[in-house]
PDB file of C-alpha atoms and ligand atoms in Angstrom:
ATOM      1  CA  MET X 269       0.039   0.035  -0.185  1.00  0.00           C
ATOM      2  CA  SER X 270       2.320   2.739   1.437  1.00  0.00           C
ATOM      3  CA  ASN X 271       4.456   1.421  -2.123  1.00  0.00           C
ATOM      4  CA  LEU X 272       1.444   3.335  -3.740  1.00  0.00           C
ATOM      5  CA  PHE X 273       1.398   6.182  -2.080  1.00  0.00           C
ATOM      6  CA  ALA X 274       5.404   6.422  -2.601  1.00  0.00           C
ATOM      7  CA  GLU X 275       4.979   6.067  -6.271  1.00  0.00           C
ATOM      8  CA  LEU X 276       2.446   8.258  -6.308  1.00  0.00           C
ATOM      9  CA  SER X 277       4.662  10.902  -4.497  1.00  0.00           C
ATOM     10  CA  LYS X 278       7.419  10.082  -7.718  1.00  0.00           C
ATOM     11  CA  THR X 279       5.407  10.392 -10.352  1.00  0.00           C
ATOM     12  CA  VAL X 280       3.867  14.084  -9.353  1.00  0.00           C
ATOM     13  CA  ILE X 281       8.325  14.986  -8.566  1.00  0.00           C
ATOM     14  CA  GLU X 282       9.019  13.441 -12.306  1.00  0.00           C
ATOM     15  CA  GLY X 283       5.654  14.794 -13.628  1.00  0.00           C
ATOM     16  CA  ASN X 284       5.016  11.797 -15.490  1.00  0.00           C
ATOM     17  CA  LEU X 285       1.831  12.297 -16.737  1.00  0.00           C
ATOM     18  CA  ASP X 286       1.642   8.684 -18.302  1.00  0.00           C
ATOM     19  CA  GLU X 287       2.197   7.116 -15.401  1.00  0.00           C
ATOM     20  CA  ILE X 288       0.599   9.278 -13.088  1.00  0.00           C
ATOM     21  CA  VAL X 289      -3.679   8.574 -14.429  1.00  0.00           C
ATOM     22  CA  GLN X 290      -2.882   5.154 -14.575  1.00  0.00           C
ATOM     23  CA  LEU X 291      -1.163   4.660 -10.728  1.00  0.00           C
ATOM     24  CA  THR X 292      -4.557   6.982  -9.535  1.00  0.00           C
ATOM     25  CA  GLN X 293      -6.666   4.476 -11.209  1.00  0.00           C
ATOM     26  CA  ASP X 294      -5.089   1.598  -9.568  1.00  0.00           C
ATOM     27  CA  ALA X 295      -4.815   2.955  -6.220  1.00  0.00           C
ATOM     28  CA  LEU X 296      -8.656   3.632  -5.986  1.00  0.00           C
ATOM     29  CA  ASP X 297      -9.083   0.134  -7.975  1.00  0.00           C
ATOM     30  CA  ASP X 298      -7.128  -1.403  -4.370  1.00  0.00           C
ATOM     31  CA  GLY X 299      -9.867   0.808  -2.602  1.00  0.00           C
ATOM     32  CA  LEU X 300      -7.885   3.170  -1.035  1.00  0.00           C
ATOM     33  CA  SER X 301      -9.567   6.644  -0.511  1.00  0.00           C
ATOM     34  CA  ALA X 302      -9.452   9.829  -2.670  1.00  0.00           C
ATOM     35  CA  LYS X 303      -8.407  12.168   0.364  1.00  0.00           C
ATOM     36  CA  GLU X 304      -5.745   9.275   1.028  1.00  0.00           C
ATOM     37  CA  ILE X 305      -4.603   9.214  -2.566  1.00  0.00           C
ATOM     38  CA  LEU X 306      -4.233  13.424  -1.964  1.00  0.00           C
ATOM     39  CA  ASP X 307      -2.972  13.228   1.579  1.00  0.00           C
ATOM     40  CA  LYS X 308      -0.586  10.108   1.250  1.00  0.00           C
ATOM     41  CA  GLY X 309       0.702  10.646  -2.285  1.00  0.00           C
ATOM     42  CA  LEU X 310      -0.198  13.767  -4.587  1.00  0.00           C
ATOM     43  CA  MET X 311       0.887  16.110  -1.643  1.00  0.00           C
ATOM     44  CA  PRO X 312       3.850  14.716  -0.321  1.00  0.00           C
ATOM     45  CA  GLY X 313       4.849  14.728  -4.366  1.00  0.00           C
ATOM     46  CA  MET X 314       3.900  18.291  -4.269  1.00  0.00           C
ATOM     47  CA  ASP X 315       5.541  19.334  -1.009  1.00  0.00           C
ATOM     48  CA  HIS X 316       8.682  17.942  -2.283  1.00  0.00           C
ATOM     49  CA  VAL X 317       8.668  20.174  -5.479  1.00  0.00           C
ATOM     50  CA  GLY X 318       8.165  22.725  -3.361  1.00  0.00           C
ATOM     51  CA  VAL X 319      11.233  22.455  -1.246  1.00  0.00           C
ATOM     52  CA  GLU X 320      13.424  22.042  -4.644  1.00  0.00           C
ATOM     53  CA  PHE X 321      11.627  24.359  -6.573  1.00  0.00           C
ATOM     54  CA  LYS X 322      12.408  27.318  -3.601  1.00  0.00           C
ATOM     55  CA  ALA X 323      16.251  25.598  -3.094  1.00  0.00           C
ATOM     56  CA  GLY X 324      16.690  26.358  -6.872  1.00  0.00           C
ATOM     57  CA  ASN X 325      17.283  22.140  -7.916  1.00  0.00           C
ATOM     58  CA  MET X 326      14.232  22.566 -10.235  1.00  0.00           C
ATOM     59  CA  PHE X 327      12.894  25.341 -12.410  1.00  0.00           C
ATOM     60  CA  VAL X 328       9.589  26.524 -13.339  1.00  0.00           C
ATOM     61  CA  PRO X 329       8.805  24.269 -16.782  1.00  0.00           C
ATOM     62  CA  GLU X 330       9.445  21.319 -14.005  1.00  0.00           C
ATOM     63  CA  VAL X 331       7.016  22.500 -11.477  1.00  0.00           C
ATOM     64  CA  LEU X 332       4.738  23.425 -14.264  1.00  0.00           C
ATOM     65  CA  ARG X 333       4.942  19.504 -15.583  1.00  0.00           C
ATOM     66  CA  SER X 334       4.777  18.132 -11.710  1.00  0.00           C
ATOM     67  CA  ALA X 335       1.678  20.642 -11.016  1.00  0.00           C
ATOM     68  CA  ARG X 336       0.039  19.386 -14.648  1.00  0.00           C
ATOM     69  CA  ALA X 337       0.407  15.951 -13.110  1.00  0.00           C
ATOM     70  CA  MET X 338      -0.799  15.885  -9.985  1.00  0.00           C
ATOM     71  CA  GLN X 339      -4.082  18.102 -11.785  1.00  0.00           C
ATOM     72  CA  SER X 340      -4.662  15.000 -13.869  1.00  0.00           C
ATOM     73  CA  SER X 341      -4.939  12.971 -11.108  1.00  0.00           C
ATOM     74  CA  MET X 342      -6.875  15.459  -9.447  1.00  0.00           C
ATOM     75  CA  VAL X 343      -9.633  14.921 -12.123  1.00  0.00           C
ATOM     76  CA  LEU X 344     -10.250  11.696 -11.403  1.00  0.00           C
ATOM     77  CA  ILE X 345      -9.825  11.809  -7.367  1.00  0.00           C
ATOM     78  CA  LYS X 346     -11.906  15.062  -7.371  1.00  0.00           C
ATOM     79  CA  PRO X 347     -15.593  14.461  -7.437  1.00  0.00           C
ATOM     80  CA  LEU X 348     -14.792  11.567  -5.175  1.00  0.00           C
ATOM     81  CA  LEU X 349     -13.540  14.222  -2.832  1.00  0.00           C
ATOM     82  CA  ALA X 350     -16.780  16.416  -2.919  1.00  0.00           C
ATOM     83  CA  GLU X 351     -18.837  12.785  -2.502  1.00  0.00           C
ATOM     84  CA  THR X 352     -17.555  11.836   0.664  1.00  0.00           C
ATOM     85  CA  GLY X 353     -17.458  15.462   1.865  1.00  0.00           C
ATOM     86  CA  ALA X 354     -13.856  15.671   2.591  1.00  0.00           C
ATOM     87  CA  ASP X 355     -12.931  18.438   3.554  1.00  0.00           C
ATOM     88  CA  MET X 356     -10.091  20.871   1.720  1.00  0.00           C
ATOM     89  CA  THR X 357      -7.032  22.471   3.449  1.00  0.00           C
ATOM     90  CA  GLY X 358      -9.283  25.643   2.691  1.00  0.00           C
ATOM     91  CA  LYS X 359     -10.614  27.702  -0.829  1.00  0.00           C
ATOM     92  CA  VAL X 360      -8.252  30.533  -2.513  1.00  0.00           C
ATOM     93  CA  LEU X 361      -9.339  32.666  -5.152  1.00  0.00           C
ATOM     94  CA  ILE X 362      -6.806  34.248  -7.223  1.00  0.00           C
ATOM     95  CA  GLY X 363      -6.461  36.439 -10.124  1.00  0.00           C
ATOM     96  CA  THR X 364      -3.884  38.381 -11.750  1.00  0.00           C
ATOM     97  CA  VAL X 365      -4.906  42.434 -11.476  1.00  0.00           C
ATOM     98  CA  LYS X 366      -6.510  44.972 -13.341  1.00  0.00           C
ATOM     99  CA  GLY X 367      -4.514  46.153 -16.564  1.00  0.00           C
ATOM    100  CA  ASP X 368      -2.071  43.068 -16.328  1.00  0.00           C
ATOM    101  CA  LEU X 369      -2.091  39.747 -18.404  1.00  0.00           C
ATOM    102  CA  HIS X 370       0.735  38.049 -17.319  1.00  0.00           C
ATOM    103  CA  ASP X 371      -0.392  34.613 -15.353  1.00  0.00           C
ATOM    104  CA  ILE X 372       2.603  31.921 -16.004  1.00  0.00           C
ATOM    105  CA  GLY X 373       3.259  32.932 -11.653  1.00  0.00           C
ATOM    106  CA  LYS X 374      -0.269  33.409 -10.964  1.00  0.00           C
ATOM    107  CA  ASN X 375      -1.128  30.438 -12.655  1.00  0.00           C
ATOM    108  CA  LEU X 376       2.013  28.067 -10.892  1.00  0.00           C
ATOM    109  CA  VAL X 377       0.484  29.649  -7.337  1.00  0.00           C
ATOM    110  CA  GLY X 378      -2.219  28.180  -8.258  1.00  0.00           C
ATOM    111  CA  MET X 379      -1.232  24.343  -8.684  1.00  0.00           C
ATOM    112  CA  MET X 380       1.510  24.700  -5.788  1.00  0.00           C
ATOM    113  CA  CYS X 381      -2.048  25.755  -3.873  1.00  0.00           C
ATOM    114  CA  GLU X 382      -4.295  23.025  -5.079  1.00  0.00           C
ATOM    115  CA  GLY X 383      -0.858  20.856  -4.624  1.00  0.00           C
ATOM    116  CA  ALA X 384      -1.085  21.863  -0.931  1.00  0.00           C
ATOM    117  CA  GLY X 385      -4.577  20.489  -0.769  1.00  0.00           C
ATOM    118  CA  PHE X 386      -6.606  23.559  -1.644  1.00  0.00           C
ATOM    119  CA  GLU X 387      -9.905  24.687  -3.509  1.00  0.00           C
ATOM    120  CA  VAL X 388      -8.713  27.092  -5.673  1.00  0.00           C
ATOM    121  CA  ILE X 389     -10.809  29.081  -7.829  1.00  0.00           C
ATOM    122  CA  ASP X 390      -8.704  31.141 -10.793  1.00  0.00           C
ATOM    123  CA  MET X 391     -10.225  34.147 -12.036  1.00  0.00           C
ATOM    124  CA  GLY X 392      -7.834  34.674 -14.864  1.00  0.00           C
ATOM    125  CA  LYS X 393      -6.170  38.229 -15.387  1.00  0.00           C
ATOM    126  CA  ASP X 394      -7.340  41.628 -15.441  1.00  0.00           C
ATOM    127  CA  ILE X 395      -9.132  41.500 -13.019  1.00  0.00           C
ATOM    128  CA  GLU X 396     -10.745  44.591 -12.377  1.00  0.00           C
ATOM    129  CA  PRO X 397     -11.044  45.410  -8.563  1.00  0.00           C
ATOM    130  CA  GLN X 398     -15.211  45.396  -7.826  1.00  0.00           C
ATOM    131  CA  ASP X 399     -14.962  41.715  -9.763  1.00  0.00           C
ATOM    132  CA  PHE X 400     -12.691  40.146  -6.611  1.00  0.00           C
ATOM    133  CA  VAL X 401     -14.843  41.818  -4.305  1.00  0.00           C
ATOM    134  CA  ASP X 402     -18.068  40.247  -6.238  1.00  0.00           C
ATOM    135  CA  ALA X 403     -15.810  36.915  -6.079  1.00  0.00           C
ATOM    136  CA  VAL X 404     -15.527  37.261  -2.629  1.00  0.00           C
ATOM    137  CA  LYS X 405     -18.702  37.803  -1.458  1.00  0.00           C
ATOM    138  CA  GLU X 406     -19.884  34.909  -4.008  1.00  0.00           C
ATOM    139  CA  HIS X 407     -17.281  32.323  -2.840  1.00  0.00           C
ATOM    140  CA  GLU X 408     -16.512  33.152   0.604  1.00  0.00           C
ATOM    141  CA  PRO X 409     -13.553  31.896   0.177  1.00  0.00           C
ATOM    142  CA  HIS X 410     -10.377  31.917   2.812  1.00  0.00           C
ATOM    143  CA  ILE X 411      -7.831  33.222   1.267  1.00  0.00           C
ATOM    144  CA  LEU X 412      -7.698  35.895  -1.650  1.00  0.00           C
ATOM    145  CA  GLY X 413      -4.222  35.795  -3.831  1.00  0.00           C
ATOM    146  CA  MET X 414      -3.274  38.791  -6.228  1.00  0.00           C
ATOM    147  CA  SER X 415      -0.377  38.640  -8.735  1.00  0.00           C
ATOM    148  CA  ALA X 416       1.004  41.746 -10.214  1.00  0.00           C
ATOM    149  CA  LEU X 417       3.891  41.634 -12.656  1.00  0.00           C
ATOM    150  CA  LEU X 418       4.063  45.162 -13.624  1.00  0.00           C
ATOM    151  CA  THR X 419       4.931  48.223 -11.629  1.00  0.00           C
ATOM    152  CA  THR X 420       2.347  49.933 -13.249  1.00  0.00           C
ATOM    153  CA  THR X 421      -0.271  47.435 -12.157  1.00  0.00           C
ATOM    154  CA  MET X 422       1.414  47.148  -8.545  1.00  0.00           C
ATOM    155  CA  ARG X 423      -1.383  49.880  -7.040  1.00  0.00           C
ATOM    156  CA  SER X 424      -4.484  48.029  -8.070  1.00  0.00           C
ATOM    157  CA  MET X 425      -4.088  45.778  -5.379  1.00  0.00           C
ATOM    158  CA  GLU X 426      -3.994  49.027  -3.309  1.00  0.00           C
ATOM    159  CA  HIS X 427      -7.321  49.545  -4.876  1.00  0.00           C
ATOM    160  CA  THR X 428      -8.855  45.773  -4.536  1.00  0.00           C
ATOM    161  CA  VAL X 429      -7.810  45.778  -0.257  1.00  0.00           C
ATOM    162  CA  LYS X 430      -9.721  49.708  -0.799  1.00  0.00           C
ATOM    163  CA  ALA X 431     -12.716  48.236  -2.223  1.00  0.00           C
ATOM    164  CA  LEU X 432     -12.947  45.147  -0.163  1.00  0.00           C
ATOM    165  CA  GLU X 433     -13.073  47.436   2.676  1.00  0.00           C
ATOM    166  CA  GLU X 434     -15.668  49.784   1.107  1.00  0.00           C
ATOM    167  CA  ALA X 435     -17.842  46.647   0.677  1.00  0.00           C
ATOM    168  CA  GLY X 436     -17.156  45.969   4.317  1.00  0.00           C
ATOM    169  CA  VAL X 437     -15.581  42.189   3.339  1.00  0.00           C
ATOM    170  CA  ARG X 438     -11.916  43.177   3.948  1.00  0.00           C
ATOM    171  CA  ASP X 439     -12.060  41.446   7.134  1.00  0.00           C
ATOM    172  CA  LYS X 440     -13.525  37.971   5.610  1.00  0.00           C
ATOM    173  CA  VAL X 441     -10.496  37.282   3.735  1.00  0.00           C
ATOM    174  CA  LYS X 442      -6.939  36.908   4.604  1.00  0.00           C
ATOM    175  CA  ILE X 443      -4.740  38.598   1.118  1.00  0.00           C
ATOM    176  CA  MET X 444      -1.935  36.769  -0.148  1.00  0.00           C
ATOM    177  CA  ILE X 445       0.019  39.049  -2.679  1.00  0.00           C
ATOM    178  CA  GLY X 446       2.883  38.488  -4.982  1.00  0.00           C
ATOM    179  CA  GLY X 447       4.372  38.867  -8.397  1.00  0.00           C
ATOM    180  CA  ALA X 448       8.283  40.069  -9.195  1.00  0.00           C
ATOM    181  CA  PRO X 449       8.111  43.313  -8.297  1.00  0.00           C
ATOM    182  CA  VAL X 450       6.041  43.042  -5.029  1.00  0.00           C
ATOM    183  CA  THR X 451       7.110  43.368  -2.069  1.00  0.00           C
ATOM    184  CA  GLN X 452       6.706  42.990   1.882  1.00  0.00           C
ATOM    185  CA  ALA X 453       6.899  46.804   2.297  1.00  0.00           C
ATOM    186  CA  PHE X 454       4.617  46.770  -0.511  1.00  0.00           C
ATOM    187  CA  SER X 455       2.297  44.068   1.143  1.00  0.00           C
ATOM    188  CA  ASP X 456       2.408  46.358   4.753  1.00  0.00           C
ATOM    189  CA  GLN X 457       2.028  49.542   2.792  1.00  0.00           C
ATOM    190  CA  ILE X 458      -0.976  48.822   1.184  1.00  0.00           C
ATOM    191  CA  GLY X 459      -2.687  46.853   4.578  1.00  0.00           C
ATOM    192  CA  ALA X 460      -2.398  43.019   2.870  1.00  0.00           C
ATOM    193  CA  ASP X 461      -2.166  39.879   4.433  1.00  0.00           C
ATOM    194  CA  GLY X 462       1.397  38.358   3.501  1.00  0.00           C
ATOM    195  CA  TYR X 463       4.032  38.627   0.321  1.00  0.00           C
ATOM    196  CA  ALA X 464       5.202  35.471  -1.176  1.00  0.00           C
ATOM    197  CA  SER X 465       8.228  35.942  -3.711  1.00  0.00           C
ATOM    198  CA  ASN X 466       6.918  32.559  -5.209  1.00  0.00           C
ATOM    199  CA  ALA X 467       4.641  29.659  -5.524  1.00  0.00           C
ATOM    200  CA  ALA X 468       6.416  27.435  -3.087  1.00  0.00           C
ATOM    201  CA  SER X 469       6.322  30.254  -0.443  1.00  0.00           C
ATOM    202  CA  ALA X 470       2.677  31.272  -1.113  1.00  0.00           C
ATOM    203  CA  SER X 471       1.151  27.706  -0.485  1.00  0.00           C
ATOM    204  CA  GLU X 472       2.829  27.408   2.483  1.00  0.00           C
ATOM    205  CA  LEU X 473       1.996  31.338   3.191  1.00  0.00           C
ATOM    206  CA  ALA X 474      -1.717  30.565   2.325  1.00  0.00           C
ATOM    207  CA  LYS X 475      -1.103  26.492   4.981  1.00  0.00           C
ATOM    208  CA  LYS X 476      -0.025  29.286   7.395  1.00  0.00           C
ATOM    209  CA  PHE X 477      -2.621  31.386   7.376  1.00  0.00           C
ATOM    210  CA  MET X 478      -4.879  28.378   7.522  1.00  0.00           C
ATOM    211  CA  GLY X 479      -3.197  27.554  11.119  1.00  0.00           C
TER     212      GLY X 479
HETATM  213 CO1  B1M R 145       5.942  41.283 -19.626  1.00  0.00          CO
HETATM  214  N1  B1M R 145       6.788  41.921 -18.993  1.00  0.00           N
HETATM  215  N2  B1M R 145       5.518  42.828 -20.698  1.00  0.00           N
HETATM  216  N3  B1M R 145       5.346  40.111 -21.251  1.00  0.00           N
HETATM  217  N4  B1M R 145       7.229  39.721 -19.159  1.00  0.00           N
HETATM  218  C1  B1M R 145       7.817  41.520 -17.464  1.00  0.00           C
HETATM  219  C2  B1M R 145       7.217  41.224 -16.498  1.00  0.00           C
HETATM  220  C3  B1M R 145       8.927  42.278 -17.449  1.00  0.00           C
HETATM  221  C4  B1M R 145       9.861  42.658 -16.409  1.00  0.00           C
HETATM  222  C5  B1M R 145      10.334  42.413 -18.711  1.00  0.00           C
HETATM  223  C6  B1M R 145      11.324  43.063 -18.699  1.00  0.00           C
HETATM  224  O1  B1M R 145      10.865  44.542 -19.570  1.00  0.00           O
HETATM  225  N5  B1M R 145      12.200  43.096 -18.332  1.00  0.00           N
HETATM  226  C7  B1M R 145       8.580  43.556 -17.443  1.00  0.00           C
HETATM  227  C8  B1M R 145       7.549  44.311 -16.395  1.00  0.00           C
HETATM  228  C9  B1M R 145       8.909  45.553 -15.898  1.00  0.00           C
HETATM  229  C10 B1M R 145       8.090  46.246 -14.737  1.00  0.00           C
HETATM  230  O2  B1M R 145       6.799  46.596 -15.130  1.00  0.00           O
HETATM  231  N6  B1M R 145       8.855  46.188 -13.584  1.00  0.00           N
HETATM  232  C11 B1M R 145       7.098  43.852 -18.840  1.00  0.00           C
HETATM  233  C12 B1M R 145       6.971  44.129 -19.509  1.00  0.00           C
HETATM  234  C13 B1M R 145       6.615  45.569 -19.772  1.00  0.00           C
HETATM  235  C14 B1M R 145       5.433  43.963 -20.601  1.00  0.00           C
HETATM  236  C15 B1M R 145       4.664  44.969 -21.513  1.00  0.00           C
HETATM  237  C16 B1M R 145       4.094  46.275 -20.947  1.00  0.00           C
HETATM  238  C17 B1M R 145       5.785  44.817 -22.554  1.00  0.00           C
HETATM  239  C18 B1M R 145       4.715  45.695 -23.880  1.00  0.00           C
HETATM  240  O3  B1M R 145       3.828  45.490 -24.524  1.00  0.00           O
HETATM  241  N7  B1M R 145       5.467  46.862 -24.078  1.00  0.00           N
HETATM  242  C19 B1M R 145       3.603  43.719 -21.501  1.00  0.00           C
HETATM  243  C20 B1M R 145       2.019  44.056 -20.732  1.00  0.00           C
HETATM  244  C21 B1M R 145       1.258  43.071 -20.833  1.00  0.00           C
HETATM  245  C22 B1M R 145       0.349  43.649 -19.639  1.00  0.00           C
HETATM  246  O4  B1M R 145       0.015  43.129 -18.821  1.00  0.00           O
HETATM  247  N8  B1M R 145      -0.600  44.192 -19.574  1.00  0.00           N
HETATM  248  C23 B1M R 145       4.090  42.529 -21.601  1.00  0.00           C
HETATM  249  C24 B1M R 145       3.107  41.344 -22.035  1.00  0.00           C
HETATM  250  C25 B1M R 145       3.796  39.858 -21.717  1.00  0.00           C
HETATM  251  C26 B1M R 145       2.826  38.965 -22.932  1.00  0.00           C
HETATM  252  C27 B1M R 145       2.168  38.700 -22.918  1.00  0.00           C
HETATM  253  C28 B1M R 145       4.428  38.831 -23.633  1.00  0.00           C
HETATM  254  C29 B1M R 145       3.603  37.780 -21.250  1.00  0.00           C
HETATM  255  C30 B1M R 145       2.605  37.332 -20.705  1.00  0.00           C
HETATM  256  C31 B1M R 145       2.305  36.029 -20.944  1.00  0.00           C
HETATM  257  C32 B1M R 145       1.649  35.214 -19.658  1.00  0.00           C
HETATM  258  O5  B1M R 145       2.051  35.371 -18.383  1.00  0.00           O
HETATM  259  N9  B1M R 145       0.561  34.224 -20.553  1.00  0.00           N
HETATM  260  C33 B1M R 145       4.831  38.904 -20.645  1.00  0.00           C
HETATM  261  C34 B1M R 145       6.070  37.595 -20.551  1.00  0.00           C
HETATM  262  C35 B1M R 145       6.025  36.049 -20.806  1.00  0.00           C
HETATM  263  C36 B1M R 145       7.042  38.354 -19.845  1.00  0.00           C
HETATM  264  C37 B1M R 145       8.475  37.726 -19.052  1.00  0.00           C
HETATM  265  C38 B1M R 145       9.543  37.294 -20.258  1.00  0.00           C
HETATM  266  C39 B1M R 145       8.096  36.708 -17.889  1.00  0.00           C
HETATM  267  C40 B1M R 145       7.184  36.141 -16.635  1.00  0.00           C
HETATM  268  C41 B1M R 145       6.832  34.993 -16.280  1.00  0.00           C
HETATM  269  O6  B1M R 145       6.101  34.698 -16.749  1.00  0.00           O
HETATM  270  N10 B1M R 145       7.608  34.663 -15.480  1.00  0.00           N
HETATM  271  C42 B1M R 145       8.866  38.946 -17.659  1.00  0.00           C
HETATM  272  C43 B1M R 145       9.940  39.104 -17.561  1.00  0.00           C
HETATM  273  C44 B1M R 145      10.603  37.967 -16.358  1.00  0.00           C
HETATM  274  O7  B1M R 145      10.280  37.975 -15.720  1.00  0.00           O
HETATM  275  N11 B1M R 145      12.045  37.702 -17.086  1.00  0.00           N
HETATM  276  C45 B1M R 145       7.791  40.274 -18.279  1.00  0.00           C
HETATM  277  C46 B1M R 145       7.979  33.513 -15.318  1.00  0.00           C
HETATM  278  C47 B1M R 145       7.045  33.450 -13.848  1.00  0.00           C
HETATM  279  C48 B1M R 145       6.777  31.911 -13.108  1.00  0.00           C
HETATM  280  O8  B1M R 145       7.452  34.217 -12.719  1.00  0.00           O
HETATM  281  O9  B1M R 145       5.519  35.732 -12.699  1.00  0.00           O
HETATM  282  O10 B1M R 145       7.889  36.319 -11.483  1.00  0.00           O
HETATM  283  P1  B1M R 145       6.356  35.363 -12.052  1.00  0.00           P
HETATM  284  O11 B1M R 145       5.849  34.415 -10.845  1.00  0.00           O
HETATM  285  C49 B1M R 145       6.768  34.171  -9.857  1.00  0.00           C
HETATM  286  C50 B1M R 145       7.030  35.189  -8.494  1.00  0.00           C
HETATM  287  O12 B1M R 145       6.808  35.826  -8.745  1.00  0.00           O
HETATM  288  C51 B1M R 145       5.820  34.599  -7.469  1.00  0.00           C
HETATM  289  O13 B1M R 145       5.362  33.525  -7.583  1.00  0.00           O
HETATM  290  C52 B1M R 145       5.950  32.981  -8.898  1.00  0.00           C
HETATM  291  C53 B1M R 145       6.166  31.703  -9.320  1.00  0.00           C
HETATM  292  O14 B1M R 145       7.269  31.926  -8.332  1.00  0.00           O
HETATM  293  N12 B1M R 145       4.699  35.148  -7.900  1.00  0.00           N
HETATM  294  C54 B1M R 145       2.923  35.069  -6.671  1.00  0.00           C
HETATM  295  C55 B1M R 145       3.318  35.691  -8.545  1.00  0.00           C
HETATM  296  N13 B1M R 145       2.152  35.857  -8.425  1.00  0.00           N
HETATM  297  C56 B1M R 145       2.637  36.022  -7.374  1.00  0.00           C
HETATM  298  C57 B1M R 145       1.402  35.446  -6.464  1.00  0.00           C
HETATM  299  C58 B1M R 145       1.061  35.500  -5.091  1.00  0.00           C
HETATM  300  C59 B1M R 145       2.056  34.728  -4.412  1.00  0.00           C
HETATM  301  C60 B1M R 145       3.413  35.211  -5.405  1.00  0.00           C
HETATM  302  O15 B1M R 145       0.412  35.227  -3.805  1.00  0.00           O
HETATM  303  C61 B1M R 145      -1.008  35.681  -4.856  1.00  0.00           C
END
């Protein structure tokens, strides 16, 4: 049994798209629950990817391949998780801010958070502050993640924080921000709850927010 979990972790780390779907199906056929597959197979694999990425031993294309492998497995287990009502780690709403079309880093953050067991709602890119507000009201996420890659669009993060305050929902979510020009000082300045410099740190911060 534990061998199957180790193999699942390995296929995530290797980003082996061919094997992971079959292995997931084998695990389900062997009677393992979707939650066990996630907690003991996929997530430890993705944790390892996060550690290696932070250490500079894995690079963006490899992390994306691992994330894609994990997502292929999730296609099989997600409906079962929903059926059994298994708790996800929490809910993350994520998007790239208004005026900004860069979404590769944001996608990576979303994938790493999914890898850490979060339900991730990806709003896409070029998201207006009011659309973030409406989505926070609709989906009631634990965490709102905003990404910006341009110095000119960073300000939209501040506008979104203000819009959330004005709508009376600021205190209902933790706000995490990131992107190349973003810093911890900027996060403090605009009243976000935290900044992460890369996707692995973002999923760690998200877990920290959940206590
Ligand atoms: Co653009 N671009 N771009 N671009 N682009 C940059 C960002 C730039 C630094 C290039 C340069 O001049 N050297 C520069 C910004 C300068 C600045 O403002 N500081 C720039 C510019 C100027 C522009 C245009 C204005 C160019 C033009 O048209 N004149 C234009 C703007 C369009 C717009 O957004 N309105 C533009 C357009 C584009 C493309 C569309 C062609 C394309 C984007 C495609 C896409 O994303 N689908 C593009 C690309 C690819 C880049 C570079 C080359 C790569 C960005 C990237 O994907 N990096 C970039 C230069 C560079 O970085 N070398 C550049 C890989 C990615 C994994 O890293 O996004 O940093 P990153 O994400 C990291 C972390 O930042 C962090 O985790 C991620 C993973 O570790 N992170 C978070 C990101 N979001 C986070 C959220 C979090 C936490 C962490 O919490 C929620």
